[in-house]
């Protein structure tokens, strides 16, 4: 049985001669057991009729925002939520440009902008259009959004010229998707603990010691593991985020001590733990029950005590088969600090991010990391979205499972 069986696929078809291949692609998806909703651009309908496509997909083809005679609204938002993936094949230069720049003037592009699922783009166009810096820049933009580009083949083109621009063959596109979804199941049956966000250490009922962690990196890791089949417990400090995947159980905590006890409760049962939270190293020794009043005293001295080191505690409790991953957020001596933490906390891997790198660390949507392991291996990654960084980290974890 194909891994595509039961998957919800949006097949986006644009106006290009390669649209005839979309019929075969649609048939292959249906044969694999997928449920397919075709969304076609107005130009696409000049090349292939909706009747053929709806007959094969067993669903009305969507092209306009409204059905003209009934006024029925076609919700691109609902479609975007329904899909396990969106495949745009063929993707013309025009639609690629609109997708890259958010020009939402048709149903296909609005659906693309609403899609929460992975998006695969199979370009098809003449060789010079393909080579044009504008097309190349737009494709790079789509890649930077996390879309997957299924590169066109080199060969005979409709123009009579030969070169790169032929849409990849439908069988190959199906193989590409099958490979993608197979790799996404590589954490099936695994239990994962992830910490995310900051901790807040109470000074009094209105003040705390905290840090700038937004939780974005930890939540991206939780989504990545869950999307790849893992059962995830996300122990989260106070953040403005919500986990999307239902396989993620979120345990909300405030302080480092609460985070430690939540982690210790689940750690014995997990295969992997990733300590991404920015845990406050110190907490006020005597948190006050009443607001410290400015008027009633001189500048107060807040005595601090050391918080428990959660990663190091789990490092001591770790069993042979468990993988414990830590992060190191550094401002200087990055390499030596990270490798020292790897050893001292008995971690299997450490992910270094430096506040000296632009776009890395707290709050940003991007991160730039290096991964170190106990065998002395080191991999340096370029600046990427936190989603893609999460993919890289989970790939490394999976290769060690
Ligand atoms: O949340 P974002 O805004 O997306 O930012 C992401 C991030 C910068 C917070 C994340 O990428 C990151 O680097 N997390 C770890 C931050 C940190 O506390 O680093 P550290 O070098 O101080 O700690 C080393 C390791 O020990 C970390 O795995 C940390 O979770 C853990 N630790 C630290 C202190 C402590 N008391 N207990 C711990 O478990």
Coordinates of C-alpha atoms and ligand atoms in Angstrom, one line a residue:
X1 CA 0.0 0.0 0.0
X2 CA 1.3 3.5 -0.9
X3 CA 2.1 5.8 1.9
X4 CA 0.0 8.3 0.1
X5 CA -3.1 6.2 0.8
X6 CA -5.6 8.4 2.7
X7 CA -3.6 11.5 2.3
X8 CA -5.5 14.7 1.4
X9 CA -3.7 16.3 -1.6
X10 CA -4.5 19.6 -3.3
X11 CA -3.4 19.4 -6.9
X12 CA -2.8 22.9 -8.2
X13 CA -2.8 23.2 -12.0
X14 CA -1.6 26.3 -13.9
X15 CA -1.9 27.3 -17.5
X16 CA 0.9 25.6 -19.3
X17 CA 1.2 22.9 -21.9
X18 CA 2.4 20.4 -19.3
X19 CA -1.1 20.6 -17.8
X20 CA -1.8 17.5 -19.8
X21 CA 0.6 15.6 -17.5
X22 CA -1.5 16.6 -14.5
X23 CA -4.2 14.2 -15.6
X24 CA -1.7 11.3 -15.3
X25 CA -0.5 12.7 -12.0
X26 CA -4.1 12.9 -10.7
X27 CA -4.7 9.3 -11.7
X28 CA -1.6 8.1 -10.0
X29 CA -2.6 9.9 -6.7
X30 CA -6.0 8.4 -6.8
X31 CA -4.6 5.0 -7.6
X32 CA -2.3 5.4 -4.6
X33 CA -5.4 5.9 -2.4
X34 CA -5.1 9.6 -1.9
X35 CA -8.1 12.0 -1.8
X36 CA -7.4 14.8 -4.3
X37 CA -8.9 18.3 -4.6
X38 CA -8.0 19.9 -7.9
X39 CA -7.6 23.7 -7.9
X40 CA -7.0 25.1 -11.3
X41 CA -6.1 28.6 -12.5
X42 CA -8.3 30.3 -15.1
X43 CA -5.5 29.9 -17.6
X44 CA -5.2 26.2 -16.6
X45 CA -8.7 25.6 -17.9
X46 CA -7.6 26.6 -21.4
X47 CA -5.3 23.6 -21.4
X48 CA -7.4 20.9 -19.6
X49 CA -11.1 20.7 -18.9
X50 CA -12.5 20.6 -15.4
X51 CA -14.8 17.8 -16.5
X52 CA -11.9 15.5 -17.0
X53 CA -10.4 16.4 -13.7
X54 CA -13.6 16.2 -11.7
X55 CA -14.4 12.8 -13.3
X56 CA -11.0 11.4 -12.2
X57 CA -10.9 13.1 -8.8
X58 CA -14.6 12.4 -8.0
X59 CA -14.8 16.0 -6.7
X60 CA -15.9 19.2 -8.3
X61 CA -12.9 21.2 -9.5
X62 CA -12.3 24.5 -7.8
X63 CA -11.2 27.5 -9.8
X64 CA -13.2 30.6 -8.9
X65 CA -13.9 32.1 -5.4
X66 CA -17.6 31.7 -6.0
X67 CA -19.9 29.4 -8.0
X68 CA -21.5 31.9 -10.3
X69 CA -25.1 30.6 -10.3
X70 CA -25.4 29.7 -6.6
X71 CA -23.1 32.3 -5.0
X72 CA -21.5 29.4 -3.0
X73 CA -18.2 30.5 -1.6
X74 CA -15.2 28.2 -2.0
X75 CA -13.1 28.5 1.2
X76 CA -9.4 28.5 0.4
X77 CA -8.9 28.6 4.2
X78 CA -10.8 25.4 4.7
X79 CA -8.9 23.8 1.8
X80 CA -5.6 24.9 3.2
X81 CA -6.4 23.3 6.5
X82 CA -7.8 20.1 4.9
X83 CA -4.7 19.3 3.0
X84 CA -1.8 17.0 4.0
X85 CA 0.1 18.5 1.1
X86 CA -0.3 20.8 -1.9
X87 CA 1.3 20.0 -5.2
X88 CA 1.4 22.6 -7.9
X89 CA 2.1 20.8 -11.2
X90 CA 2.7 22.4 -13.6
X91 CA 3.8 25.6 -11.9
X92 CA 4.1 28.4 -14.4
X93 CA 6.5 31.3 -14.1
X94 CA 3.5 33.6 -13.5
X95 CA 2.1 31.5 -10.7
X96 CA 5.5 31.0 -9.1
X97 CA 6.0 34.8 -9.2
X98 CA 2.5 35.3 -7.6
X99 CA 3.2 32.7 -4.9
X100 CA 6.6 34.3 -4.1
X101 CA 5.2 37.7 -3.7
X102 CA 1.7 36.9 -2.3
X103 CA -0.3 38.2 -5.2
X104 CA -3.5 36.5 -4.3
X105 CA -5.6 37.2 -7.4
X106 CA -6.9 33.6 -8.0
X107 CA -8.1 30.6 -6.0
X108 CA -4.9 28.7 -6.5
X109 CA -2.6 31.4 -5.0
X110 CA -5.1 32.1 -2.1
X111 CA -5.2 28.4 -1.3
X112 CA -1.4 28.3 -1.4
X113 CA -1.2 31.3 1.0
X114 CA -3.6 29.5 3.4
X115 CA -2.0 26.1 3.2
X116 CA -0.5 24.9 6.5
X117 CA 0.8 21.7 4.9
X118 CA 4.0 21.2 2.9
X119 CA 3.9 22.6 -0.6
X120 CA 5.6 20.9 -3.6
X121 CA 6.2 23.0 -6.7
X122 CA 6.9 21.3 -10.1
X123 CA 7.9 24.1 -12.5
X124 CA 7.3 23.8 -16.2
X125 CA 8.2 26.4 -18.8
X126 CA 10.5 27.2 -21.7
X127 CA 14.2 27.0 -21.0
X128 CA 14.9 30.8 -21.2
X129 CA 12.0 31.6 -18.9
X130 CA 13.3 29.0 -16.5
X131 CA 16.8 30.4 -16.6
X132 CA 15.7 34.0 -16.2
X133 CA 17.0 35.6 -13.0
X134 CA 13.4 36.6 -12.0
X135 CA 12.2 33.0 -12.1
X136 CA 15.3 31.8 -10.3
X137 CA 14.9 34.4 -7.6
X138 CA 11.2 33.6 -7.2
X139 CA 12.0 29.9 -6.9
X140 CA 14.7 30.7 -4.3
X141 CA 12.1 32.7 -2.4
X142 CA 9.7 29.7 -2.4
X143 CA 12.5 27.5 -1.1
X144 CA 13.2 30.0 1.7
X145 CA 9.5 29.7 2.7
X146 CA 10.1 26.0 3.1
X147 CA 8.4 24.9 -0.1
X148 CA 9.9 22.0 -2.0
X149 CA 10.9 22.5 -5.6
X150 CA 10.7 19.5 -7.8
X151 CA 13.3 20.4 -10.4
X152 CA 12.2 20.3 -14.0
X153 CA 14.0 17.9 -16.4
X154 CA 16.1 18.8 -19.4
X155 CA 14.7 17.7 -22.7
X156 CA 12.5 18.5 -25.6
X157 CA 10.2 21.5 -24.9
X158 CA 6.9 22.5 -26.5
X159 CA 8.6 25.5 -28.1
X160 CA 10.7 23.0 -30.2
X161 CA 13.8 24.0 -28.2
X162 CA 15.7 21.7 -26.0
X163 CA 16.8 22.6 -22.4
X164 CA 15.7 22.6 -18.8
X165 CA 12.0 23.3 -18.3
X166 CA 10.1 20.0 -18.8
X167 CA 7.9 19.3 -15.8
X168 CA 9.1 16.2 -13.9
X169 CA 7.3 13.0 -15.0
X170 CA 4.1 12.2 -12.9
X171 CA 5.6 8.9 -11.7
X172 CA 8.7 10.7 -10.4
X173 CA 6.5 13.3 -8.6
X174 CA 4.6 10.5 -6.9
X175 CA 8.0 8.9 -5.9
X176 CA 9.2 12.3 -4.5
X177 CA 6.1 12.6 -2.4
X178 CA 6.3 9.0 -1.2
X179 CA 9.9 9.5 -0.2
X180 CA 8.9 12.7 1.6
X181 CA 6.1 11.1 3.6
X182 CA 8.2 8.0 4.4
X183 CA 10.9 10.1 5.9
X184 CA 8.2 11.9 7.8
X185 CA 7.3 8.7 9.6
X186 CA 10.7 8.0 10.9
X187 CA 9.8 8.9 14.5
X188 CA 6.7 6.7 14.6
X189 CA 6.4 4.9 17.9
X190 CA 8.9 7.1 19.6
X191 CA 8.2 9.2 22.6
X192 CA 9.9 12.6 22.8
X193 CA 10.2 15.2 25.6
X194 CA 10.9 18.8 24.5
X195 CA 11.3 21.9 26.7
X196 CA 10.6 25.3 25.2
X197 CA 10.4 29.0 26.1
X198 CA 11.7 30.9 29.1
X199 CA 11.1 30.3 32.8
X200 CA 9.7 33.0 35.0
X201 CA 11.1 33.1 38.6
X202 CA 8.8 34.9 40.9
X203 CA 10.0 38.0 42.8
X204 CA 6.6 39.1 44.0
X205 CA 3.0 38.7 42.5
X206 CA 3.8 41.2 39.7
X207 CA 7.5 40.7 38.9
X208 CA 9.7 38.0 37.8
X209 CA 13.2 37.2 36.5
X210 CA 13.0 35.9 33.0
X211 CA 14.6 36.1 29.5
X212 CA 13.7 36.8 25.9
X213 CA 13.0 33.3 24.8
X214 CA 9.8 33.2 22.6
X215 CA 9.5 29.4 22.5
X216 CA 9.6 29.4 18.6
X217 CA 12.6 27.0 18.4
X218 CA 11.2 24.5 20.9
X219 CA 7.7 24.6 19.4
X220 CA 9.2 24.1 15.9
X221 CA 11.0 21.0 17.3
X222 CA 7.8 19.7 18.8
X223 CA 5.9 20.1 15.6
X224 CA 8.7 18.5 13.6
X225 CA 8.8 15.4 15.9
X226 CA 5.0 15.1 15.9
X227 CA 4.8 15.5 12.1
X228 CA 7.3 12.6 11.8
X229 CA 5.1 10.3 13.9
X230 CA 6.4 10.9 17.5
X231 CA 4.3 11.2 20.6
X232 CA 5.5 14.5 22.1
X233 CA 5.4 16.0 25.5
X234 CA 6.1 19.7 25.3
X235 CA 7.0 21.2 28.6
X236 CA 6.6 24.9 27.9
X237 CA 7.5 28.0 29.9
X238 CA 5.2 31.1 29.5
X239 CA 5.0 31.9 25.7
X240 CA 2.4 33.2 23.3
X241 CA 2.4 30.0 21.2
X242 CA 0.1 27.1 20.8
X243 CA 1.1 23.6 19.5
X244 CA -0.8 22.7 16.3
X245 CA -0.3 18.9 16.0
X246 CA -2.7 16.9 18.1
X247 CA 0.1 14.4 18.9
X248 CA 1.7 17.1 21.1
X249 CA 0.7 17.2 24.8
X250 CA 1.6 20.6 26.2
X251 CA 2.5 20.9 29.9
X252 CA 2.5 24.6 30.9
X253 CA 4.9 25.6 33.6
X254 CA 6.3 28.8 35.0
X255 CA 9.5 28.3 37.0
X256 CA 12.6 26.1 36.5
X257 CA 11.6 24.0 39.5
X258 CA 8.1 23.3 37.9
X259 CA 9.9 22.6 34.6
X260 CA 12.2 20.1 36.3
X261 CA 9.4 18.2 38.0
X262 CA 7.3 18.1 34.8
X263 CA 10.4 16.7 32.9
X264 CA 11.3 14.2 35.6
X265 CA 7.7 12.8 35.4
X266 CA 7.9 11.9 31.7
X267 CA 11.7 11.4 31.2
X268 CA 11.8 7.7 32.3
X269 CA 9.3 6.8 29.4
X270 CA 10.8 8.8 26.5
X271 CA 13.3 7.8 23.9
X272 CA 14.5 11.3 23.2
X273 CA 14.6 14.5 25.2
X274 CA 15.5 17.9 23.7
X275 CA 16.2 20.7 26.2
X276 CA 15.5 23.8 24.2
X277 CA 14.1 26.0 27.0
X278 CA 16.1 29.0 28.2
X279 CA 15.9 28.1 31.9
X280 CA 16.7 30.9 34.3
X281 CA 19.9 29.9 36.2
X282 CA 18.8 31.8 39.4
X283 CA 15.6 32.4 41.3
X284 CA 14.8 34.8 44.1
X285 CA 15.5 33.1 47.4
X286 CA 12.5 34.7 49.1
X287 CA 9.6 35.4 46.6
X288 CA 7.2 37.8 48.2
X289 CA 3.4 37.2 48.6
X290 CA 2.7 40.9 48.4
X291 CA 3.9 43.5 45.9
X292 CA 7.1 45.1 46.9
X293 CA 6.1 48.7 47.3
X294 CA 8.4 51.4 46.0
X295 CA 7.2 53.9 48.6
X296 CA 7.9 51.8 51.7
X297 CA 11.5 51.0 51.4
X298 CA 14.9 51.7 49.8
X299 CA 16.0 49.9 46.7
X300 CA 15.5 46.2 47.7
X301 CA 18.3 43.7 47.4
X302 CA 17.0 40.5 45.9
X303 CA 18.9 37.5 47.2
X304 CA 19.2 34.8 44.5
X305 CA 19.6 31.0 44.7
X306 CA 20.8 28.6 42.0
X307 CA 18.1 26.9 40.1
X308 CA 18.4 23.1 39.4
X309 CA 20.0 22.3 36.1
X310 CA 17.3 20.3 34.3
X311 CA 19.5 19.0 31.5
X312 CA 22.3 17.9 33.9
X313 CA 19.7 16.2 36.2
X314 CA 18.2 14.2 33.3
X315 CA 21.8 13.5 32.1
X316 CA 22.4 11.7 35.4
X317 CA 19.1 9.7 35.1
X318 CA 19.6 8.9 31.4
X319 CA 19.4 5.2 30.4
X320 CA 21.7 3.7 27.6
X321 CA 19.0 3.8 24.9
X322 CA 17.8 7.4 25.6
X323 CA 19.1 10.3 23.5
X324 CA 19.5 13.6 25.4
X325 CA 20.0 16.7 23.4
X326 CA 20.9 20.1 24.9
X327 CA 21.2 23.6 23.5
X328 CA 23.9 26.1 24.2
X329 CA 23.2 29.8 23.8
X330 CA 26.5 31.6 23.8
X331 CA 27.8 35.1 23.4
X332 CA 31.6 34.2 23.3
X333 CA 33.9 31.2 23.4
X334 CA 31.1 29.4 21.6
X335 CA 32.8 26.2 20.7
X336 CA 34.5 25.5 24.0
X337 CA 31.5 26.4 26.1
X338 CA 29.2 24.2 24.0
X339 CA 31.5 21.2 24.1
X340 CA 32.1 21.7 27.9
X341 CA 28.3 21.6 28.4
X342 CA 28.0 18.5 26.2
X343 CA 30.3 16.7 28.6
X344 CA 29.3 18.2 31.9
X345 CA 25.6 17.6 31.4
X346 CA 26.1 14.1 29.9
X347 CA 24.3 15.0 26.7
X348 CA 24.5 13.0 23.5
X349 CA 24.3 16.0 21.2
X350 CA 24.4 19.8 21.7
X351 CA 23.0 22.5 19.4
X352 CA 25.0 25.7 19.6
X353 CA 23.5 29.0 18.7
X354 CA 25.3 32.2 19.2
X355 CA 23.9 35.7 20.0
X356 CA 26.7 37.0 17.8
X357 CA 25.1 35.6 14.7
X358 CA 22.5 38.0 13.1
X359 CA 19.1 36.3 12.9
X360 CA 20.1 33.6 15.5
X361 CA 18.9 32.9 19.0
X362 CA 16.0 34.6 20.9
X363 CA 12.8 35.7 19.3
X364 CA 13.7 35.5 15.6
X365 CA 12.0 33.3 13.1
X366 CA 15.4 32.1 12.0
X367 CA 18.4 30.4 13.6
X368 CA 21.9 29.5 12.8
X369 CA 23.2 26.4 14.6
X370 CA 26.1 24.0 14.8
X371 CA 25.5 20.5 16.1
X372 CA 28.2 18.6 18.2
X373 CA 28.1 15.0 19.4
X374 CA 30.1 13.0 21.9
X375 CA 32.2 11.3 19.1
X376 CA 33.6 14.7 18.2
X377 CA 31.4 15.2 15.1
X378 CA 30.5 18.8 14.2
X379 CA 28.1 20.0 11.6
X380 CA 27.6 23.7 10.8
X381 CA 24.4 24.8 9.2
X382 CA 23.6 28.2 7.5
X383 CA 21.0 30.6 8.7
X384 CA 17.5 29.0 8.1
X385 CA 14.0 29.3 9.3
X386 CA 13.5 27.7 12.8
X387 CA 11.2 25.2 11.1
X388 CA 14.1 24.1 8.8
X389 CA 16.5 24.1 11.7
X390 CA 14.2 21.8 13.6
X391 CA 14.2 19.4 10.5
X392 CA 18.0 19.4 10.6
X393 CA 18.2 18.7 14.3
X394 CA 15.6 15.9 14.1
X395 CA 17.4 14.4 11.1
X396 CA 20.5 14.2 13.3
X397 CA 18.5 12.6 16.2
X398 CA 16.9 10.1 13.9
X399 CA 20.2 9.0 12.5
X400 CA 21.3 8.2 16.1
X401 CA 18.1 6.4 17.2
Ligands
LIG1 O1 12.7 30.5 22.2 P1 13.3 31.2 21.0 O2 13.0 32.7 21.1 O3 13.0 30.6 19.7 O4 14.9 31.1 21.2 C1 15.5 29.8 21.1 C2 16.6 29.7 22.1 C3 17.7 30.7 21.9 C4 16.1 29.8 23.6 C5 17.2 28.2 21.9 O5 17.7 28.0 20.6 C6 18.3 27.9 22.9 O6 19.5 28.2 22.7 N1 17.9 27.3 24.1 C7 18.8 27.1 25.2 C8 19.1 28.4 26.0 C9 19.9 28.2 27.2 O7 19.4 28.3 28.3 O8 21.2 27.9 26.9 P2 22.3 27.6 28.1 O9 23.6 27.5 27.3 O10 22.2 28.6 29.2 O11 21.9 26.2 28.6 C10 22.5 25.0 28.2 C11 21.5 23.8 28.2 O12 21.1 23.5 29.6 C12 20.2 24.1 27.5 O13 19.8 22.9 26.9 C13 19.2 24.5 28.6 O14 17.9 24.1 28.3 C14 19.8 23.6 29.8 N2 19.6 24.2 31.1 C15 20.1 25.4 31.4 C16 20.0 25.9 32.7 C17 19.2 25.2 33.6 N3 19.1 25.7 34.9 N4 18.7 24.0 33.3 C18 18.8 23.5 32.0 O15 18.3 22.5 31.7

